[in-house]
Amino acid sequence: MPVLLALLYVLCHGMVVAFWPGTAGGGSFVFLVAAPLLAAAACLLRARRDRAALGWRATALALLLWAGGMGVNMIDALGAGRANITPTASLLLYVLYGVPLVFILARARRERWSISLIDGGMAALLGVLFFVHTRSFADRIDVDSHALALMQRMFDIQNLCIAAFAVVRWLAGDVPERRVFFRALALYALAYLGVAFYINHYTAEQSFGAYNDLLIDVPFLLLALLALRRAPVPGGVLHPQLSRLVQAGGPIILPLLLLVVGTLVVDHARALALAGFVVATLGFGLRSTLLQSDLLARQAALDRLAHQDGLTGVANRRQFDTLLQAEWNRARRSGAALALLLVDIDHFKAFNDAHGHPAGDRCLRAVAAVLQSTAGRAADSVARYGGEEFAVIVPASTLSGVLALAERLRLAVEALTLPEGPVSISIGVGYLHPPAMASADQLLADADAGLYAAKRAGRNQVVLHARVLDDGSSGEGVIDC
């Protein structure tokens, strides 16, 4: 149905051109203004239900600017405008049409609003510089036979850049919804490039109201159809390496264009050219600083995720292995003692089955918080060993101090008041002094043996399995709670 309506729109436009003759082409202007407005409405409608909403809204803004330019052309053609204002106004609107498109094409995804604001400022200044340069040709059309061709070439360059950037962003898309948007924008931009080139270079001498006006409808109607189309969202990435390259190099587009266009206008607008150079340099530097700050923050967050258990907030198993080996190496060099506590929540599977996984998660978080707060020394490290098991590394402590800590941990957890009822823990203690006589794996095995003995003895207690004690003896001891 939308395709039939688009064909009907072009047919009606052709009938108006055929049966409403006149050099001004007033009837044709109605369709030329309505086509981009319909496309803008379709883009805004799509933005209400799409993850690439910013892109669709930016495109709608561009289309509104273009429709404004055509509306000013209509006023001028109908003789209702002022000769010294309306041509300049229409030229400005046609130039500014490209600003939202360049902004969205240069913008990387997931950027903070301050970076987008910097990009928006650079895009706006780029439009002003482009307008100043294009107007310098428009002002000389009556006295310079090459001025019109140069102005047309500038618009060709603008349209070509938009189409090329859109195609690249389409091919490099790594988010399905954004790839759909850039595909629609690329197809529209390519159609607009072809139509604008033909109109500007082959029918420039003709006034509005001719049959070639029907071609101008095509890109806008195509975009409206693509925006309204409910196509399946593609999966995967077409070109992963190109995607990474575009994400990394996209931010340089606006500063580079500012420098290029600033160079073009330096002869007839030196102050604006200088402003372009300064904004390009400072804008790129500032956005790079903000982006680097974001990257450092994300890296810190990733580091925390890599070393921290997501549920309980204590160290995860990978970090535990690293910490245990580091403490083992330190104890071996210094000759100090090293202890390891393995903690298991008693009957946790039954607790989970009876109260559900959300309650089990709350229990794990509560036990982890108690262990973290009770193991008060900065040198002591608490980690989630796996499932309902936790580990506490206790360096450079006497055996009596380690056992006292284990007992404090047991009593603190036993005193927990959970909505589902009380919980308890069993603790296995491994202790090496001096540690050079065994290994970190042996310490872990001793703590595991102590934990197994605690469970076998009835749970809710601390069991010591020490390889070598302070007095040089070996053995396994049970702390009766």
Short mmCIF file of C-alpha atoms in Angstrom, two decimals:
data_model
loop_
_atom_site.label_atom_id
_atom_site.label_comp_id
_atom_site.label_asym_id
_atom_site.label_seq_id
_atom_site.Cartn_x
_atom_site.Cartn_y
_atom_site.Cartn_z
CA MET A 1 0.00 0.00 0.00
CA PRO A 2 2.71 2.62 0.80
CA VAL A 3 4.30 1.96 -2.61
CA LEU A 4 0.98 2.50 -4.35
CA LEU A 5 0.48 5.74 -2.45
CA ALA A 6 3.95 6.92 -3.49
CA LEU A 7 3.17 6.15 -7.14
CA LEU A 8 -0.16 7.94 -6.80
CA TYR A 9 1.68 10.95 -5.34
CA VAL A 10 3.99 11.14 -8.37
CA LEU A 11 1.02 10.64 -10.73
CA CYS A 12 -0.89 13.50 -9.10
CA HIS A 13 2.19 15.68 -9.30
CA GLY A 14 2.45 14.92 -13.02
CA MET A 15 -1.19 15.76 -13.57
CA VAL A 16 -0.74 19.12 -11.80
CA VAL A 17 2.28 19.90 -14.00
CA ALA A 18 0.30 18.96 -17.09
CA PHE A 19 -2.93 20.79 -16.29
CA TRP A 20 -1.64 23.73 -14.24
CA PRO A 21 0.70 25.45 -16.66
CA GLY A 22 2.60 28.55 -15.77
CA THR A 23 6.16 29.70 -15.57
CA ALA A 24 6.02 29.96 -11.81
CA GLY A 25 5.04 26.30 -11.35
CA GLY A 26 2.94 27.11 -8.32
CA GLY A 27 1.08 23.81 -8.27
CA SER A 28 4.30 21.84 -8.62
CA PHE A 29 5.81 23.66 -5.64
CA VAL A 30 3.08 22.25 -3.40
CA PHE A 31 4.24 18.72 -4.17
CA LEU A 32 7.95 19.66 -3.97
CA VAL A 33 7.46 21.03 -0.47
CA ALA A 34 5.10 18.25 0.65
CA ALA A 35 7.42 15.38 -0.37
CA PRO A 36 10.21 16.16 2.15
CA LEU A 37 7.58 17.00 4.77
CA LEU A 38 6.01 13.56 4.33
CA ALA A 39 9.45 11.95 4.56
CA ALA A 40 10.20 13.93 7.72
CA ALA A 41 6.92 12.79 9.27
CA ALA A 42 7.75 9.17 8.42
CA CYS A 43 11.19 9.54 10.03
CA LEU A 44 9.71 11.02 13.19
CA LEU A 45 7.16 8.22 13.34
CA ARG A 46 9.94 5.66 13.01
CA ALA A 47 11.96 7.41 15.73
CA ARG A 48 9.18 6.71 18.26
CA ARG A 49 9.82 2.96 18.09
CA ASP A 50 13.44 2.61 17.05
CA ARG A 51 16.77 2.41 18.91
CA ALA A 52 18.32 4.63 16.22
CA ALA A 53 15.88 7.40 17.16
CA LEU A 54 18.51 10.16 17.11
CA GLY A 55 19.41 9.34 13.52
CA TRP A 56 15.82 9.40 12.34
CA ARG A 57 15.21 12.72 14.13
CA ALA A 58 18.35 14.29 12.65
CA THR A 59 17.23 13.17 9.19
CA ALA A 60 13.78 14.65 9.79
CA LEU A 61 15.39 17.97 10.74
CA ALA A 62 17.43 17.92 7.54
CA LEU A 63 14.30 17.31 5.49
CA LEU A 64 12.48 20.16 7.21
CA LEU A 65 15.36 22.50 6.33
CA TRP A 66 15.25 21.32 2.72
CA ALA A 67 11.47 21.83 2.60
CA GLY A 68 12.03 25.33 4.00
CA GLY A 69 14.48 26.06 1.19
CA MET A 70 11.97 24.89 -1.39
CA GLY A 71 9.25 26.93 0.30
CA VAL A 72 11.40 30.06 0.01
CA ASN A 73 11.97 29.19 -3.66
CA MET A 74 8.21 29.03 -4.11
CA ILE A 75 7.76 32.45 -2.51
CA ASP A 76 10.46 33.86 -4.77
CA ALA A 77 9.04 32.22 -7.91
CA LEU A 78 5.56 33.52 -7.17
CA GLY A 79 6.94 37.02 -6.79
CA ALA A 80 6.05 37.37 -3.13
CA GLY A 81 9.61 37.54 -1.83
CA ARG A 82 12.27 40.20 -1.74
CA ALA A 83 14.91 39.85 -4.42
CA ASN A 84 17.78 40.58 -2.05
CA ILE A 85 16.66 38.19 0.70
CA THR A 86 14.79 35.13 -0.56
CA PRO A 87 17.58 33.69 -2.80
CA THR A 88 20.05 33.96 0.09
CA ALA A 89 17.57 32.43 2.52
CA SER A 90 16.85 29.47 0.25
CA LEU A 91 20.59 28.92 -0.34
CA LEU A 92 21.22 28.96 3.42
CA LEU A 93 18.49 26.41 4.09
CA TYR A 94 19.76 24.08 1.35
CA VAL A 95 23.26 24.27 2.82
CA LEU A 96 22.06 23.75 6.39
CA TYR A 97 20.15 20.69 5.17
CA GLY A 98 23.45 18.82 5.21
CA VAL A 99 24.40 19.80 8.78
CA PRO A 100 22.19 17.28 10.69
CA LEU A 101 23.14 14.56 8.23
CA VAL A 102 26.88 15.17 8.58
CA PHE A 103 26.46 15.32 12.36
CA ILE A 104 24.74 11.94 12.58
CA LEU A 105 27.14 10.37 10.08
CA ALA A 106 30.20 11.55 12.01
CA ARG A 107 28.81 10.65 15.42
CA ALA A 108 29.96 7.47 17.12
CA ARG A 109 27.38 5.57 19.14
CA ARG A 110 26.99 5.68 22.93
CA GLU A 111 28.60 9.09 23.45
CA ARG A 112 27.87 11.43 26.33
CA TRP A 113 25.73 14.50 25.63
CA SER A 114 28.68 16.91 26.03
CA ILE A 115 30.57 15.20 23.19
CA SER A 116 27.45 15.32 21.02
CA LEU A 117 27.14 19.03 21.83
CA ILE A 118 30.72 19.63 20.64
CA ASP A 119 30.03 17.71 17.44
CA GLY A 120 26.82 19.66 16.92
CA GLY A 121 28.71 22.96 17.28
CA MET A 122 31.35 21.87 14.77
CA ALA A 123 28.67 20.70 12.34
CA ALA A 124 26.82 24.04 12.63
CA LEU A 125 30.00 26.04 12.00
CA LEU A 126 30.79 23.78 9.06
CA GLY A 127 27.39 24.68 7.59
CA VAL A 128 28.06 28.39 8.03
CA LEU A 129 31.48 28.14 6.35
CA PHE A 130 30.02 26.09 3.50
CA PHE A 131 27.26 28.67 3.06
CA VAL A 132 29.74 31.56 2.96
CA HIS A 133 31.82 29.78 0.35
CA THR A 134 28.81 28.81 -1.78
CA ARG A 135 27.33 32.29 -1.54
CA SER A 136 30.58 33.77 -2.88
CA PHE A 137 29.82 31.94 -6.13
CA ALA A 138 26.13 32.86 -6.12
CA ASP A 139 27.02 36.56 -5.82
CA ARG A 140 29.18 36.36 -8.97
CA ILE A 141 26.80 34.43 -11.24
CA ASP A 142 25.85 37.57 -13.20
CA VAL A 143 29.48 38.59 -13.83
CA ASP A 144 31.32 35.24 -13.89
CA SER A 145 30.29 32.52 -16.32
CA HIS A 146 32.01 29.86 -14.19
CA ALA A 147 30.40 30.85 -10.88
CA LEU A 148 27.25 28.77 -11.41
CA ALA A 149 29.26 25.68 -12.31
CA LEU A 150 31.44 26.13 -9.22
CA MET A 151 28.39 26.50 -6.99
CA GLN A 152 26.85 23.38 -8.51
CA ARG A 153 30.11 21.55 -7.92
CA MET A 154 30.03 22.52 -4.24
CA PHE A 155 26.58 20.99 -3.85
CA ASP A 156 27.77 17.90 -5.74
CA ILE A 157 30.60 17.54 -3.22
CA GLN A 158 28.21 17.96 -0.30
CA ASN A 159 25.80 15.34 -1.66
CA LEU A 160 28.62 12.96 -2.56
CA CYS A 161 30.15 13.18 0.93
CA ILE A 162 26.80 12.48 2.58
CA ALA A 163 26.14 9.50 0.29
CA ALA A 164 29.65 8.06 0.72
CA PHE A 165 29.63 8.44 4.50
CA ALA A 166 26.15 6.89 4.70
CA VAL A 167 27.22 3.85 2.66
CA VAL A 168 30.29 3.36 4.86
CA ARG A 169 28.23 3.62 8.06
CA TRP A 170 25.74 1.14 6.60
CA LEU A 171 28.45 -1.41 5.80
CA ALA A 172 30.18 -0.84 9.14
CA GLY A 173 27.03 -1.01 11.27
CA ASP A 174 27.40 -3.20 14.37
CA VAL A 175 23.96 -2.53 15.88
CA PRO A 176 21.08 -3.94 13.78
CA GLU A 177 18.74 -0.96 14.24
CA ARG A 178 21.47 1.52 13.37
CA ARG A 179 22.42 -0.52 10.31
CA VAL A 180 18.80 -0.40 9.13
CA PHE A 181 18.80 3.38 9.61
CA PHE A 182 22.08 3.92 7.75
CA ARG A 183 20.88 1.62 4.97
CA ALA A 184 17.80 3.80 4.53
CA LEU A 185 19.90 6.95 4.68
CA ALA A 186 22.43 5.56 2.20
CA LEU A 187 19.76 4.60 -0.35
CA TYR A 188 18.11 7.97 0.04
CA ALA A 189 21.42 9.84 -0.24
CA LEU A 190 22.42 7.93 -3.38
CA ALA A 191 19.04 8.64 -4.99
CA TYR A 192 19.26 12.29 -3.96
CA LEU A 193 22.81 12.52 -5.33
CA GLY A 194 21.72 11.25 -8.73
CA VAL A 195 18.59 13.39 -8.94
CA ALA A 196 20.34 16.56 -7.74
CA PHE A 197 23.20 16.04 -10.19
CA TYR A 198 20.79 15.66 -13.10
CA ILE A 199 18.60 18.62 -12.07
CA ASN A 200 21.56 20.95 -11.39
CA HIS A 201 23.61 20.10 -14.46
CA TYR A 202 21.07 19.24 -17.16
CA THR A 203 17.92 21.19 -16.33
CA ALA A 204 19.37 24.22 -14.51
CA GLU A 205 18.07 26.57 -17.20
CA GLN A 206 14.49 25.36 -16.81
CA SER A 207 12.12 26.92 -14.29
CA PHE A 208 10.07 24.97 -11.80
CA GLY A 209 6.82 23.54 -13.09
CA ALA A 210 8.32 21.15 -15.68
CA TYR A 211 8.08 17.37 -15.71
CA ASN A 212 11.60 17.00 -14.28
CA ASP A 213 10.11 18.21 -10.98
CA LEU A 214 8.70 14.70 -10.62
CA LEU A 215 12.24 13.36 -10.19
CA ILE A 216 12.71 15.52 -7.11
CA ASP A 217 9.90 13.63 -5.38
CA VAL A 218 11.66 10.27 -5.78
CA PRO A 219 14.39 10.42 -3.06
CA PHE A 220 11.97 11.75 -0.44
CA LEU A 221 9.25 9.22 -1.21
CA LEU A 222 11.88 6.46 -1.17
CA LEU A 223 13.04 7.56 2.28
CA ALA A 224 9.44 7.69 3.52
CA LEU A 225 8.87 4.12 2.32
CA LEU A 226 12.08 2.90 3.96
CA ALA A 227 11.19 4.62 7.25
CA LEU A 228 7.71 3.09 7.31
CA ARG A 229 8.88 -0.35 6.22
CA ARG A 230 8.84 -2.99 8.97
CA ALA A 231 11.77 -5.03 7.71
CA PRO A 232 13.35 -7.78 9.85
CA VAL A 233 16.35 -6.54 11.81
CA PRO A 234 19.55 -8.13 10.42
CA GLY A 235 21.96 -9.86 12.76
CA GLY A 236 25.74 -9.90 12.86
CA VAL A 237 28.21 -7.41 11.45
CA LEU A 238 28.92 -7.20 7.72
CA HIS A 239 32.51 -6.03 8.12
CA PRO A 240 33.78 -6.19 11.74
CA GLN A 241 37.16 -4.66 10.92
CA LEU A 242 35.52 -1.81 9.00
CA SER A 243 33.16 -1.29 11.94
CA ARG A 244 36.05 -0.84 14.35
CA LEU A 245 37.84 1.47 11.91
CA VAL A 246 34.76 3.67 11.46
CA GLN A 247 34.11 3.85 15.20
CA ALA A 248 37.72 4.92 15.76
CA GLY A 249 38.04 7.31 12.80
CA GLY A 250 34.50 8.75 12.61
CA PRO A 251 35.14 11.57 15.11
CA ILE A 252 37.81 13.09 12.87
CA ILE A 253 35.35 13.73 10.02
CA LEU A 254 33.93 16.99 11.35
CA PRO A 255 37.27 18.61 12.32
CA LEU A 256 38.76 17.57 8.99
CA LEU A 257 35.86 19.02 7.01
CA LEU A 258 36.10 22.22 9.05
CA LEU A 259 39.77 22.57 8.16
CA VAL A 260 39.14 21.90 4.47
CA VAL A 261 36.19 24.30 4.12
CA GLY A 262 37.97 26.87 6.29
CA THR A 263 40.84 26.80 3.84
CA LEU A 264 38.41 27.42 0.95
CA VAL A 265 36.92 30.55 2.54
CA VAL A 266 40.15 32.04 3.91
CA ASP A 267 40.37 34.58 1.05
CA HIS A 268 36.91 36.12 1.42
CA ALA A 269 36.05 35.35 5.08
CA ARG A 270 39.31 35.30 6.99
CA ALA A 271 37.73 35.67 10.43
CA LEU A 272 35.33 32.77 9.84
CA ALA A 273 38.13 30.65 8.42
CA LEU A 274 40.22 31.31 11.53
CA ALA A 275 37.22 30.41 13.70
CA GLY A 276 36.92 27.15 11.76
CA PHE A 277 40.57 26.31 12.37
CA VAL A 278 40.32 27.09 16.09
CA VAL A 279 37.04 25.22 16.61
CA ALA A 280 38.32 22.21 14.66
CA THR A 281 41.48 22.03 16.78
CA LEU A 282 39.93 22.77 20.16
CA GLY A 283 36.77 20.81 19.46
CA PHE A 284 38.64 17.68 18.45
CA GLY A 285 41.02 18.05 21.38
CA LEU A 286 38.20 18.56 23.89
CA ARG A 287 36.09 15.69 22.58
CA SER A 288 39.17 13.44 22.57
CA THR A 289 39.84 14.36 26.20
CA LEU A 290 36.24 13.63 27.20
CA LEU A 291 36.26 10.42 25.20
CA GLN A 292 39.54 9.35 26.83
CA SER A 293 38.01 10.06 30.23
CA ASP A 294 35.02 7.87 29.36
CA LEU A 295 37.30 5.11 28.10
CA LEU A 296 39.35 5.18 31.31
CA ALA A 297 36.15 5.01 33.38
CA ARG A 298 34.90 2.08 31.31
CA GLN A 299 38.26 0.36 31.62
CA ALA A 300 38.16 0.76 35.38
CA ALA A 301 34.64 -0.68 35.43
CA LEU A 302 35.77 -3.62 33.28
CA ASP A 303 38.72 -4.20 35.59
CA ARG A 304 36.33 -4.29 38.53
CA LEU A 305 34.09 -6.75 36.71
CA ALA A 306 37.10 -8.91 35.85
CA HIS A 307 38.18 -9.10 39.50
CA GLN A 308 34.88 -8.78 41.37
CA ASP A 309 32.00 -11.18 41.83
CA GLY A 310 28.95 -9.59 40.27
CA LEU A 311 26.47 -10.81 42.88
CA THR A 312 28.28 -10.34 46.19
CA GLY A 313 30.80 -7.60 45.41
CA VAL A 314 33.78 -9.51 46.85
CA ALA A 315 36.71 -10.80 44.79
CA ASN A 316 35.85 -13.48 42.25
CA ARG A 317 37.57 -16.84 41.72
CA ARG A 318 40.05 -15.46 39.21
CA GLN A 319 41.09 -12.68 41.57
CA PHE A 320 41.28 -15.18 44.44
CA ASP A 321 43.76 -17.34 42.53
CA THR A 322 45.88 -14.28 41.80
CA LEU A 323 45.76 -13.03 45.41
CA LEU A 324 46.56 -16.46 46.87
CA GLN A 325 49.60 -16.89 44.65
CA ALA A 326 50.79 -13.35 45.40
CA GLU A 327 50.41 -13.82 49.17
CA TRP A 328 52.11 -17.19 48.92
CA ASN A 329 55.11 -15.69 47.13
CA ARG A 330 55.29 -12.87 49.68
CA ALA A 331 55.09 -15.26 52.63
CA ARG A 332 57.74 -17.54 51.13
CA ARG A 333 60.14 -14.62 50.73
CA SER A 334 59.51 -13.22 54.23
CA GLY A 335 59.08 -16.50 56.10
CA ALA A 336 55.76 -15.32 57.59
CA ALA A 337 52.78 -17.58 58.15
CA LEU A 338 49.92 -17.85 55.70
CA ALA A 339 46.39 -19.07 56.43
CA LEU A 340 43.37 -19.79 54.27
CA LEU A 341 39.76 -20.13 55.40
CA LEU A 342 37.25 -21.92 53.19
CA VAL A 343 33.69 -21.02 54.17
CA ASP A 344 30.57 -22.93 53.12
CA ILE A 345 26.96 -21.91 53.86
CA ASP A 346 25.32 -24.88 55.55
CA HIS A 347 22.44 -26.57 53.71
CA PHE A 348 22.34 -23.80 51.10
CA LYS A 349 20.74 -26.00 48.42
CA ALA A 350 17.83 -26.76 50.75
CA PHE A 351 17.57 -23.05 51.58
CA ASN A 352 17.42 -22.22 47.85
CA ASP A 353 14.86 -24.91 47.10
CA ALA A 354 12.66 -23.82 50.00
CA HIS A 355 12.76 -20.04 49.51
CA GLY A 356 13.72 -19.55 45.85
CA HIS A 357 16.76 -18.18 44.06
CA PRO A 358 16.13 -14.48 44.88
CA ALA A 359 16.23 -15.36 48.58
CA GLY A 360 19.35 -17.42 47.96
CA ASP A 361 21.00 -14.44 46.28
CA ARG A 362 20.11 -12.23 49.25
CA CYS A 363 21.62 -14.81 51.57
CA LEU A 364 24.85 -14.91 49.57
CA ARG A 365 25.09 -11.12 49.59
CA ALA A 366 24.43 -10.93 53.32
CA VAL A 367 27.01 -13.60 54.18
CA ALA A 368 29.59 -11.94 51.92
CA ALA A 369 28.98 -8.57 53.59
CA VAL A 370 29.43 -10.11 57.05
CA LEU A 371 32.64 -11.85 56.04
CA GLN A 372 33.97 -8.65 54.48
CA SER A 373 33.20 -6.51 57.51
CA THR A 374 34.35 -9.04 60.12
CA ALA A 375 37.70 -9.78 58.45
CA GLY A 376 38.76 -6.30 59.45
CA ARG A 377 42.45 -6.25 58.55
CA ALA A 378 43.34 -4.57 55.27
CA ALA A 379 45.64 -7.49 54.44
CA ASP A 380 42.83 -10.06 54.72
CA SER A 381 41.13 -10.84 51.40
CA VAL A 382 37.59 -12.20 51.04
CA ALA A 383 36.58 -13.90 47.77
CA ARG A 384 33.70 -15.94 46.44
CA TYR A 385 35.30 -19.30 45.76
CA GLY A 386 32.32 -20.77 43.92
CA GLY A 387 28.60 -21.36 44.47
CA GLU A 388 27.92 -20.93 48.18
CA GLU A 389 31.61 -21.16 49.13
CA PHE A 390 33.80 -18.23 50.14
CA ALA A 391 37.51 -17.96 50.86
CA VAL A 392 39.41 -15.70 53.24
CA ILE A 393 43.18 -15.28 52.82
CA VAL A 394 44.87 -14.34 56.11
CA PRO A 395 48.58 -13.49 55.78
CA ALA A 396 51.14 -12.97 58.58
CA SER A 397 48.97 -14.02 61.49
CA THR A 398 49.47 -16.44 64.38
CA LEU A 399 47.50 -19.64 64.47
CA SER A 400 45.53 -18.44 67.50
CA GLY A 401 44.67 -15.22 65.66
CA VAL A 402 43.50 -17.15 62.58
CA LEU A 403 41.30 -19.46 64.66
CA ALA A 404 39.86 -16.52 66.56
CA LEU A 405 39.02 -14.80 63.26
CA ALA A 406 37.35 -17.96 61.96
CA GLU A 407 35.24 -18.20 65.09
CA ARG A 408 34.23 -14.53 64.82
CA LEU A 409 33.15 -15.13 61.24
CA ARG A 410 31.06 -18.14 62.25
CA LEU A 411 29.35 -16.29 65.10
CA ALA A 412 28.72 -13.19 62.97
CA VAL A 413 26.96 -15.21 60.28
CA GLU A 414 25.01 -17.16 62.89
CA ALA A 415 23.75 -13.84 64.26
CA LEU A 416 22.40 -12.77 60.87
CA THR A 417 18.67 -12.08 60.82
CA LEU A 418 17.29 -13.00 57.43
CA PRO A 419 13.53 -13.00 56.65
CA GLU A 420 13.76 -16.68 55.76
CA GLY A 421 15.40 -17.63 59.06
CA PRO A 422 18.91 -18.16 60.47
CA VAL A 423 21.87 -19.48 58.49
CA SER A 424 25.18 -20.93 59.56
CA ILE A 425 28.56 -21.64 58.02
CA SER A 426 31.22 -24.30 58.22
CA ILE A 427 34.85 -23.20 58.01
CA GLY A 428 37.91 -25.19 57.05
CA VAL A 429 41.27 -23.67 58.06
CA GLY A 430 44.57 -24.29 56.32
CA TYR A 431 47.70 -22.91 57.98
CA LEU A 432 51.34 -23.03 56.89
CA HIS A 433 54.32 -21.79 58.85
CA PRO A 434 56.86 -21.53 57.38
CA PRO A 435 55.18 -21.68 53.94
CA ALA A 436 58.35 -22.66 52.13
CA MET A 437 57.79 -26.25 53.26
CA ALA A 438 54.63 -26.61 51.11
CA SER A 439 52.83 -24.90 48.23
CA ALA A 440 49.79 -22.70 47.67
CA ASP A 441 47.94 -25.68 46.26
CA GLN A 442 48.72 -27.61 49.42
CA LEU A 443 47.36 -24.78 51.55
CA LEU A 444 44.15 -24.87 49.51
CA ALA A 445 43.96 -28.64 49.89
CA ASP A 446 44.40 -28.35 53.66
CA ALA A 447 41.59 -25.77 53.95
CA ASP A 448 39.36 -27.94 51.79
CA ALA A 449 40.11 -30.96 53.99
CA GLY A 450 39.25 -28.94 57.06
CA LEU A 451 35.95 -27.82 55.48
CA TYR A 452 35.07 -31.40 54.60
CA ALA A 453 35.80 -32.45 58.19
CA ALA A 454 33.60 -29.62 59.52
CA LYS A 455 30.68 -30.77 57.39
CA ARG A 456 31.21 -34.39 58.35
CA ALA A 457 31.26 -33.42 62.03
CA GLY A 458 27.86 -31.77 61.88
CA ARG A 459 28.46 -28.30 60.30
CA ASN A 460 28.37 -24.85 61.95
CA GLN A 461 31.91 -25.20 63.25
CA VAL A 462 35.55 -24.47 62.50
CA VAL A 463 38.03 -27.24 61.71
CA LEU A 464 41.77 -26.70 61.42
CA HIS A 465 43.84 -28.83 59.08
CA ALA A 466 47.39 -27.51 59.47
CA ARG A 467 50.40 -28.83 57.58
CA VAL A 468 52.96 -27.33 59.99
CA LEU A 469 52.01 -25.55 63.21
CA ASP A 470 53.83 -22.76 65.05
CA ASP A 471 55.57 -25.27 67.30
CA GLY A 472 56.70 -27.39 64.38
CA SER A 473 54.14 -30.20 64.85
CA SER A 474 51.61 -31.36 62.28
CA GLY A 475 48.00 -32.37 62.60
CA GLU A 476 44.32 -31.65 62.33
CA GLY A 477 42.37 -29.94 65.07
CA VAL A 478 38.68 -29.32 65.67
CA ILE A 479 37.39 -26.16 67.36
CA ASP A 480 34.21 -27.29 69.07
CA CYS A 481 31.53 -24.64 68.88
#
